[in-house]
Amino acid sequence: MKNRTPTLQLTDLLTALDPAADLAHRHLWLIHLLDWVRGQGDSVPAAVGRVQLFLDAVETRPDVQLRLRAWWATLIGQVDVTTLLADFGFAPRTVLVSEIAERLRTKLLPGSPETIDAAELFMLALPSAFDAQWLAALEEAQLDRLVALLSPADPEAQSGPSRWHRALLDAITYCAGQILSTGFAPELRLRMSEAAREAQPFHVLIRDVESLRVEVLHALRTPDRLNEAAQRLRERLEACRAAAATVYTHFEDNGISVGLVFRLRQLRERILRVRELLDCLLSPKPAPTAAQLLARLVMVGQERRSLRALLASNLSLLAAKVAERSAETGEHYITRTPAEYRSMVRKAAGGGALMSFTTLAKFGLHALALSAFWGGFIAGMNYAITFVLIQLLHLTVATKQPAMTAPAMAAKLKELGASDAIESFVDEITHLVRSQVAAVLGNVLVVFPAVLLLATAIAQATGAPAISQQQAHHVLESLHLLGPSLFFAAFTGVLLFASSIIAGWAENWFVLNRLDSALHYNPRITRWLGVERAARWARFLRENLSGFAANISLGFMLGLVPAFAGFFGLGLDVRHVTLSTGQVAAATASLGLGVLHAPAFWWAVASLPLLGALNVTVSFYLAFSLALRAQSVSGVDRSRIYAALRARLRRAPLSFFVPARATGSAAVSVV
């Protein structure tokens, strides 16, 4: 946010200081003063120098000192500073849309200085990240002089704890209450470990806060008793944090709740806020620590305004929700031995054979000349049924794998501190690439001859080609390498990634709501299905729901997204490498051997490897990026991973495409 140019000089500001002014004008004076201190917002020493000028000017004018003390007393008497210290920066809602609306309102609509909420006034008076810099740069002597100018002139009025210490105590009590309410929430308490529940750290939190309050406010307090009370509170806060952290272990087996993860993060941030407030309360130098706290709150305010920070936080929650659940499913698609590699080829070949029927069925459905929506809906059903059938027969479609395997790969990055973690991860990358090569080749090398045979059989049986020559020429033109096919293939990769998101969400929802247990043990269901059948259905859905969600959603997206895009005039289409290969085969069967002399045929054939590469690469990249966010992998660690991958490509490029023999696998893994 660009800083505002000051419109008033220091002399004008001191003259305009009026403690008897109304609420809005008293606050406007503070805003104008800080505008003047900030200047152009390009020099911290200049801003600190203006603070020095202000202090010098006020100290030389007793009348201004009196008005400044009266203005400050009125300000702190009417403005509730507790909301600033305790609650500033914490989102009051977990719904993304409403929080976006609130931040847009803050960014686009002007705020009013006519408020008794210190948090609102704080954001108006210190709206720039530059404010945090000059606040942190203020010298202790300057801060002490400022405190002396604002403190009451009557020494008796300063006896006992200061108003600042009382405000800190109130803020600590407020934060402790919020921590307590979160810790006692049933959805959190029931997910804690048994040891954490038995320890009951939240039960005595308020008692420790009250003990601290007594020691601070008591006139005869001793440093030892105060330090003991503060240490007990710190230990209690750490116990609360540790108890809440046990909930994450529950998530690994029982699904992730975005709302609950949000509450856990808020709880952790509130514990950190209490520690900051406690440090300010006990500091022997309250003025510098208060300035550091205000500088920290300025940065909190910047984040509180930021839509980017909100979306990044929610993407992190989404990543945690989806990637963890997809990781287990993705493990099934990674082959590590020659036997598993051959098995993948066989499964992909079976998937390619089934996709040949789907390809020709698509042309048959196109002949019905349905409207755009119903044509897309029927095409989506065609794809979805085939994908589900492939799943139930334990076959595979190559392009569906990357989005499911990426979370499984990223899950292996949790222990990057180990000496061989990076190399082990590169080993997994080689296994994954080989698996993709096997799956793509199995799909493509079978779907082409299978469609040729089916189309020839249809022509022999009906006396007419499976597709018309006009359709065949259109297929070859639409798959031309120099056309938009590559863009459409990348867009299809996005849809493949989206299907994995839906799959992860559906499985997480199923597990979080314990529907497998309900199917297994619910009395009405067991009476209807029988105990053994209910157990089988529960186990079957737990194991296959993710695949059903991915296959059905992908099928309907492939069919309906082009129809919806056409409605808006976007002209988007999909290019799935297996389906596209089958379409080229159908066109070949219709046009005959003469098609081998047509340039359009070879342009279409040349595009097929790139279509497969884009399908796989885009979906894997998006899923892997999401999983990295879920695992909080740093940029430094990512650089190490990329360097190790480049080294492996230089030393053993064939390891990414050809499975190693059993005797040489160890050698390859350490290259």
PDB file of N, CA and C in Angstrom, residues 144-212:
ATOM      1  N   ASP A 144      11.183   6.124  25.841  1.00  0.00           N
ATOM      2  CA  ASP A 144      11.037   6.550  27.238  1.00  0.00           C
ATOM      3  C   ASP A 144      10.544   7.996  27.321  1.00  0.00           C
ATOM      4  N   ARG A 145      11.053   8.856  26.459  1.00  0.00           N
ATOM      5  CA  ARG A 145      10.590  10.246  26.445  1.00  0.00           C
ATOM      6  C   ARG A 145       9.117  10.322  26.049  1.00  0.00           C
ATOM      7  N   LEU A 146       8.708   9.495  25.089  1.00  0.00           N
ATOM      8  CA  LEU A 146       7.303   9.491  24.668  1.00  0.00           C
ATOM      9  C   LEU A 146       6.399   9.018  25.803  1.00  0.00           C
ATOM     10  N   VAL A 147       6.823   7.994  26.514  1.00  0.00           N
ATOM     11  CA  VAL A 147       6.042   7.503  27.655  1.00  0.00           C
ATOM     12  C   VAL A 147       5.925   8.587  28.719  1.00  0.00           C
ATOM     13  N   ALA A 148       7.012   9.306  28.971  1.00  0.00           N
ATOM     14  CA  ALA A 148       6.982  10.375  29.974  1.00  0.00           C
ATOM     15  C   ALA A 148       6.020  11.485  29.573  1.00  0.00           C
ATOM     16  N   LEU A 149       5.954  11.797  28.268  1.00  0.00           N
ATOM     17  CA  LEU A 149       5.039  12.842  27.813  1.00  0.00           C
ATOM     18  C   LEU A 149       3.579  12.425  27.944  1.00  0.00           C
ATOM     19  N   LEU A 150       3.304  11.115  27.783  1.00  0.00           N
ATOM     20  CA  LEU A 150       1.921  10.643  27.825  1.00  0.00           C
ATOM     21  C   LEU A 150       1.467  10.266  29.227  1.00  0.00           C
ATOM     22  N   SER A 151       2.393  10.063  30.148  1.00  0.00           N
ATOM     23  CA  SER A 151       2.033   9.646  31.504  1.00  0.00           C
ATOM     24  C   SER A 151       1.439  10.817  32.278  1.00  0.00           C
ATOM     25  N   PRO A 152       0.547  10.532  33.249  1.00  0.00           N
ATOM     26  CA  PRO A 152      -0.030  11.603  34.065  1.00  0.00           C
ATOM     27  C   PRO A 152       1.057  12.361  34.824  1.00  0.00           C
ATOM     28  N   ALA A 153       0.875  13.673  34.945  1.00  0.00           N
ATOM     29  CA  ALA A 153       1.864  14.502  35.649  1.00  0.00           C
ATOM     30  C   ALA A 153       1.832  14.263  37.141  1.00  0.00           C
ATOM     31  N   ASP A 154       0.683  13.826  37.668  1.00  0.00           N
ATOM     32  CA  ASP A 154       0.534  13.588  39.097  1.00  0.00           C
ATOM     33  C   ASP A 154       1.182  12.253  39.463  1.00  0.00           C
ATOM     34  N   PRO A 155       2.210  12.216  40.295  1.00  0.00           N
ATOM     35  CA  PRO A 155       2.865  10.942  40.653  1.00  0.00           C
ATOM     36  C   PRO A 155       1.918   9.961  41.305  1.00  0.00           C
ATOM     37  N   GLU A 156       0.927  10.452  42.099  1.00  0.00           N
ATOM     38  CA  GLU A 156       0.011   9.534  42.777  1.00  0.00           C
ATOM     39  C   GLU A 156      -0.858   8.776  41.771  1.00  0.00           C
ATOM     40  N   ALA A 157      -1.092   9.403  40.612  1.00  0.00           N
ATOM     41  CA  ALA A 157      -1.916   8.730  39.599  1.00  0.00           C
ATOM     42  C   ALA A 157      -1.190   7.553  38.967  1.00  0.00           C
ATOM     43  N   GLN A 158       0.138   7.462  39.151  1.00  0.00           N
ATOM     44  CA  GLN A 158       0.910   6.389  38.536  1.00  0.00           C
ATOM     45  C   GLN A 158       1.209   5.252  39.501  1.00  0.00           C
ATOM     46  N   SER A 159       0.685   5.302  40.715  1.00  0.00           N
ATOM     47  CA  SER A 159       0.952   4.239  41.685  1.00  0.00           C
ATOM     48  C   SER A 159       0.265   2.948  41.251  1.00  0.00           C
ATOM     49  N   GLY A 160       0.927   1.816  41.567  1.00  0.00           N
ATOM     50  CA  GLY A 160       0.375   0.514  41.199  1.00  0.00           C
ATOM     51  C   GLY A 160       0.644   0.203  39.743  1.00  0.00           C
ATOM     52  N   PRO A 161       0.101  -0.901  39.266  1.00  0.00           N
ATOM     53  CA  PRO A 161       0.299  -1.293  37.869  1.00  0.00           C
ATOM     54  C   PRO A 161      -0.234  -0.221  36.924  1.00  0.00           C
ATOM     55  N   SER A 162       0.452  -0.040  35.836  1.00  0.00           N
ATOM     56  CA  SER A 162       0.048   0.968  34.857  1.00  0.00           C
ATOM     57  C   SER A 162      -1.167   0.479  34.068  1.00  0.00           C
ATOM     58  N   ARG A 163      -1.774   1.415  33.356  1.00  0.00           N
ATOM     59  CA  ARG A 163      -2.906   1.052  32.499  1.00  0.00           C
ATOM     60  C   ARG A 163      -2.467   0.063  31.414  1.00  0.00           C
ATOM     61  N   TRP A 164      -1.212   0.217  30.964  1.00  0.00           N
ATOM     62  CA  TRP A 164      -0.680  -0.702  29.945  1.00  0.00           C
ATOM     63  C   TRP A 164      -0.602  -2.129  30.474  1.00  0.00           C
ATOM     64  N   HIS A 165      -0.128  -2.298  31.713  1.00  0.00           N
ATOM     65  CA  HIS A 165      -0.052  -3.637  32.293  1.00  0.00           C
ATOM     66  C   HIS A 165      -1.438  -4.230  32.509  1.00  0.00           C
ATOM     67  N   ARG A 166      -2.379  -3.412  32.886  1.00  0.00           N
ATOM     68  CA  ARG A 166      -3.752  -3.911  33.056  1.00  0.00           C
ATOM     69  C   ARG A 166      -4.344  -4.348  31.710  1.00  0.00           C
ATOM     70  N   ALA A 167      -4.051  -3.566  30.680  1.00  0.00           N
ATOM     71  CA  ALA A 167      -4.544  -3.944  29.353  1.00  0.00           C
ATOM     72  C   ALA A 167      -3.923  -5.266  28.905  1.00  0.00           C
ATOM     73  N   LEU A 168      -2.641  -5.459  29.171  1.00  0.00           N
ATOM     74  CA  LEU A 168      -1.988  -6.722  28.825  1.00  0.00           C
ATOM     75  C   LEU A 168      -2.609  -7.895  29.574  1.00  0.00           C
ATOM     76  N   LEU A 169      -2.902  -7.696  30.858  1.00  0.00           N
ATOM     77  CA  LEU A 169      -3.547  -8.757  31.637  1.00  0.00           C
ATOM     78  C   LEU A 169      -4.922  -9.094  31.082  1.00  0.00           C
ATOM     79  N   ASP A 170      -5.694  -8.066  30.737  1.00  0.00           N
ATOM     80  CA  ASP A 170      -7.021  -8.317  30.164  1.00  0.00           C
ATOM     81  C   ASP A 170      -6.909  -9.077  28.846  1.00  0.00           C
ATOM     82  N   ALA A 171      -5.932  -8.703  28.027  1.00  0.00           N
ATOM     83  CA  ALA A 171      -5.760  -9.383  26.748  1.00  0.00           C
ATOM     84  C   ALA A 171      -5.348 -10.840  26.947  1.00  0.00           C
ATOM     85  N   ILE A 172      -4.475 -11.094  27.916  1.00  0.00           N
ATOM     86  CA  ILE A 172      -4.065 -12.474  28.207  1.00  0.00           C
ATOM     87  C   ILE A 172      -5.271 -13.289  28.673  1.00  0.00           C
ATOM     88  N   THR A 173      -6.099 -12.702  29.527  1.00  0.00           N
ATOM     89  CA  THR A 173      -7.294 -13.401  30.003  1.00  0.00           C
ATOM     90  C   THR A 173      -8.244 -13.704  28.852  1.00  0.00           C
ATOM     91  N   TYR A 174      -8.410 -12.738  27.959  1.00  0.00           N
ATOM     92  CA  TYR A 174      -9.305 -12.938  26.814  1.00  0.00           C
ATOM     93  C   TYR A 174      -8.783 -14.059  25.912  1.00  0.00           C
ATOM     94  N   CYS A 175      -7.485 -14.025  25.602  1.00  0.00           N
ATOM     95  CA  CYS A 175      -6.906 -15.076  24.757  1.00  0.00           C
ATOM     96  C   CYS A 175      -7.018 -16.446  25.423  1.00  0.00           C
ATOM     97  N   ALA A 176      -6.777 -16.485  26.744  1.00  0.00           N
ATOM     98  CA  ALA A 176      -6.877 -17.759  27.465  1.00  0.00           C
ATOM     99  C   ALA A 176      -8.296 -18.307  27.388  1.00  0.00           C
ATOM    100  N   GLY A 177      -9.294 -17.416  27.458  1.00  0.00           N
ATOM    101  CA  GLY A 177     -10.677 -17.868  27.325  1.00  0.00           C
ATOM    102  C   GLY A 177     -10.954 -18.470  25.957  1.00  0.00           C
ATOM    103  N   GLN A 178     -10.400 -17.847  24.910  1.00  0.00           N
ATOM    104  CA  GLN A 178     -10.574 -18.394  23.564  1.00  0.00           C
ATOM    105  C   GLN A 178      -9.877 -19.753  23.428  1.00  0.00           C
ATOM    106  N   ILE A 179      -8.683 -19.865  23.994  1.00  0.00           N
ATOM    107  CA  ILE A 179      -7.964 -21.141  23.964  1.00  0.00           C
ATOM    108  C   ILE A 179      -8.755 -22.214  24.703  1.00  0.00           C
ATOM    109  N   LEU A 180      -9.304 -21.830  25.839  1.00  0.00           N
ATOM    110  CA  LEU A 180     -10.080 -22.783  26.645  1.00  0.00           C
ATOM    111  C   LEU A 180     -11.309 -23.268  25.893  1.00  0.00           C
ATOM    112  N   SER A 181     -12.034 -22.347  25.244  1.00  0.00           N
ATOM    113  CA  SER A 181     -13.241 -22.752  24.522  1.00  0.00           C
ATOM    114  C   SER A 181     -12.912 -23.673  23.358  1.00  0.00           C
ATOM    115  N   THR A 182     -11.786 -23.426  22.685  1.00  0.00           N
ATOM    116  CA  THR A 182     -11.379 -24.310  21.592  1.00  0.00           C
ATOM    117  C   THR A 182     -10.966 -25.677  22.128  1.00  0.00           C
ATOM    118  N   GLY A 183     -10.230 -25.682  23.220  1.00  0.00           N
ATOM    119  CA  GLY A 183      -9.789 -26.953  23.792  1.00  0.00           C
ATOM    120  C   GLY A 183     -10.916 -27.800  24.323  1.00  0.00           C
ATOM    121  N   PHE A 184     -12.013 -27.159  24.740  1.00  0.00           N
ATOM    122  CA  PHE A 184     -13.162 -27.898  25.256  1.00  0.00           C
ATOM    123  C   PHE A 184     -14.182 -28.246  24.170  1.00  0.00           C
ATOM    124  N   ALA A 185     -13.952 -27.806  22.920  1.00  0.00           N
ATOM    125  CA  ALA A 185     -14.882 -28.125  21.841  1.00  0.00           C
ATOM    126  C   ALA A 185     -14.942 -29.642  21.653  1.00  0.00           C
ATOM    127  N   PRO A 186     -16.146 -30.218  21.578  1.00  0.00           N
ATOM    128  CA  PRO A 186     -16.248 -31.694  21.500  1.00  0.00           C
ATOM    129  C   PRO A 186     -15.494 -32.290  20.320  1.00  0.00           C
ATOM    130  N   GLU A 187     -15.575 -31.646  19.132  1.00  0.00           N
ATOM    131  CA  GLU A 187     -14.929 -32.240  17.964  1.00  0.00           C
ATOM    132  C   GLU A 187     -13.414 -32.272  18.105  1.00  0.00           C
ATOM    133  N   LEU A 188     -12.855 -31.387  18.920  1.00  0.00           N
ATOM    134  CA  LEU A 188     -11.411 -31.406  19.147  1.00  0.00           C
ATOM    135  C   LEU A 188     -11.061 -32.327  20.308  1.00  0.00           C
ATOM    136  N   ARG A 189     -11.816 -32.222  21.395  1.00  0.00           N
ATOM    137  CA  ARG A 189     -11.494 -33.016  22.588  1.00  0.00           C
ATOM    138  C   ARG A 189     -11.586 -34.515  22.298  1.00  0.00           C
ATOM    139  N   LEU A 190     -12.580 -34.937  21.507  1.00  0.00           N
ATOM    140  CA  LEU A 190     -12.757 -36.356  21.226  1.00  0.00           C
ATOM    141  C   LEU A 190     -11.669 -36.919  20.315  1.00  0.00           C
ATOM    142  N   ARG A 191     -10.956 -36.038  19.617  1.00  0.00           N
ATOM    143  CA  ARG A 191      -9.899 -36.489  18.716  1.00  0.00           C
ATOM    144  C   ARG A 191      -8.512 -36.423  19.349  1.00  0.00           C
ATOM    145  N   MET A 192      -8.420 -35.884  20.562  1.00  0.00           N
ATOM    146  CA  MET A 192      -7.136 -35.872  21.256  1.00  0.00           C
ATOM    147  C   MET A 192      -6.753 -37.286  21.679  1.00  0.00           C
ATOM    148  N   SER A 193      -5.481 -37.470  21.917  1.00  0.00           N
ATOM    149  CA  SER A 193      -5.028 -38.760  22.422  1.00  0.00           C
ATOM    150  C   SER A 193      -5.548 -38.963  23.852  1.00  0.00           C
ATOM    151  N   GLU A 194      -5.609 -40.214  24.253  1.00  0.00           N
ATOM    152  CA  GLU A 194      -6.105 -40.525  25.593  1.00  0.00           C
ATOM    153  C   GLU A 194      -5.231 -39.893  26.670  1.00  0.00           C
ATOM    154  N   ALA A 195      -3.924 -39.896  26.452  1.00  0.00           N
ATOM    155  CA  ALA A 195      -3.015 -39.293  27.437  1.00  0.00           C
ATOM    156  C   ALA A 195      -3.252 -37.794  27.553  1.00  0.00           C
ATOM    157  N   ALA A 196      -3.518 -37.129  26.424  1.00  0.00           N
ATOM    158  CA  ALA A 196      -3.772 -35.682  26.457  1.00  0.00           C
ATOM    159  C   ALA A 196      -5.063 -35.370  27.196  1.00  0.00           C
ATOM    160  N   ARG A 197      -6.089 -36.192  26.999  1.00  0.00           N
ATOM    161  CA  ARG A 197      -7.353 -35.957  27.712  1.00  0.00           C
ATOM    162  C   ARG A 197      -7.184 -36.174  29.212  1.00  0.00           C
ATOM    163  N   GLU A 198      -6.424 -37.196  29.585  1.00  0.00           N
ATOM    164  CA  GLU A 198      -6.234 -37.470  31.011  1.00  0.00           C
ATOM    165  C   GLU A 198      -5.407 -36.376  31.693  1.00  0.00           C
ATOM    166  N   ALA A 199      -4.475 -35.766  30.960  1.00  0.00           N
ATOM    167  CA  ALA A 199      -3.653 -34.706  31.547  1.00  0.00           C
ATOM    168  C   ALA A 199      -4.462 -33.448  31.845  1.00  0.00           C
ATOM    169  N   GLN A 200      -5.535 -33.219  31.113  1.00  0.00           N
ATOM    170  CA  GLN A 200      -6.443 -32.087  31.327  1.00  0.00           C
ATOM    171  C   GLN A 200      -5.707 -30.740  31.409  1.00  0.00           C
ATOM    172  N   PRO A 201      -4.896 -30.412  30.382  1.00  0.00           N
ATOM    173  CA  PRO A 201      -4.145 -29.146  30.464  1.00  0.00           C
ATOM    174  C   PRO A 201      -5.043 -27.919  30.381  1.00  0.00           C
ATOM    175  N   PHE A 202      -6.176 -28.030  29.692  1.00  0.00           N
ATOM    176  CA  PHE A 202      -7.045 -26.865  29.526  1.00  0.00           C
ATOM    177  C   PHE A 202      -7.840 -26.544  30.792  1.00  0.00           C
ATOM    178  N   HIS A 203      -8.013 -27.521  31.672  1.00  0.00           N
ATOM    179  CA  HIS A 203      -8.882 -27.339  32.826  1.00  0.00           C
ATOM    180  C   HIS A 203      -8.367 -26.272  33.792  1.00  0.00           C
ATOM    181  N   VAL A 204      -7.059 -26.160  33.906  1.00  0.00           N
ATOM    182  CA  VAL A 204      -6.491 -25.256  34.906  1.00  0.00           C
ATOM    183  C   VAL A 204      -5.821 -24.047  34.270  1.00  0.00           C
ATOM    184  N   LEU A 205      -6.069 -23.830  32.977  1.00  0.00           N
ATOM    185  CA  LEU A 205      -5.435 -22.699  32.295  1.00  0.00           C
ATOM    186  C   LEU A 205      -5.879 -21.372  32.906  1.00  0.00           C
ATOM    187  N   ILE A 206      -7.179 -21.217  33.107  1.00  0.00           N
ATOM    188  CA  ILE A 206      -7.680 -19.952  33.647  1.00  0.00           C
ATOM    189  C   ILE A 206      -7.163 -19.724  35.065  1.00  0.00           C
ATOM    190  N   ARG A 207      -7.023 -20.792  35.839  1.00  0.00           N
ATOM    191  CA  ARG A 207      -6.490 -20.645  37.195  1.00  0.00           C
ATOM    192  C   ARG A 207      -5.070 -20.098  37.162  1.00  0.00           C
ATOM    193  N   ASP A 208      -4.258 -20.572  36.203  1.00  0.00           N
ATOM    194  CA  ASP A 208      -2.896 -20.060  36.086  1.00  0.00           C
ATOM    195  C   ASP A 208      -2.896 -18.595  35.652  1.00  0.00           C
ATOM    196  N   VAL A 209      -3.826 -18.227  34.771  1.00  0.00           N
ATOM    197  CA  VAL A 209      -3.918 -16.827  34.350  1.00  0.00           C
ATOM    198  C   VAL A 209      -4.315 -15.950  35.534  1.00  0.00           C
ATOM    199  N   GLU A 210      -5.248 -16.401  36.334  1.00  0.00           N
ATOM    200  CA  GLU A 210      -5.678 -15.623  37.499  1.00  0.00           C
ATOM    201  C   GLU A 210      -4.565 -15.506  38.535  1.00  0.00           C
ATOM    202  N   SER A 211      -3.773 -16.558  38.682  1.00  0.00           N
ATOM    203  CA  SER A 211      -2.627 -16.480  39.599  1.00  0.00           C
ATOM    204  C   SER A 211      -1.648 -15.413  39.135  1.00  0.00           C
ATOM    205  N   LEU A 212      -1.425 -15.353  37.818  1.00  0.00           N
ATOM    206  CA  LEU A 212      -0.543 -14.320  37.282  1.00  0.00           C
ATOM    207  C   LEU A 212      -1.131 -12.931  37.527  1.00  0.00           C
TER     208      LEU A 212
END
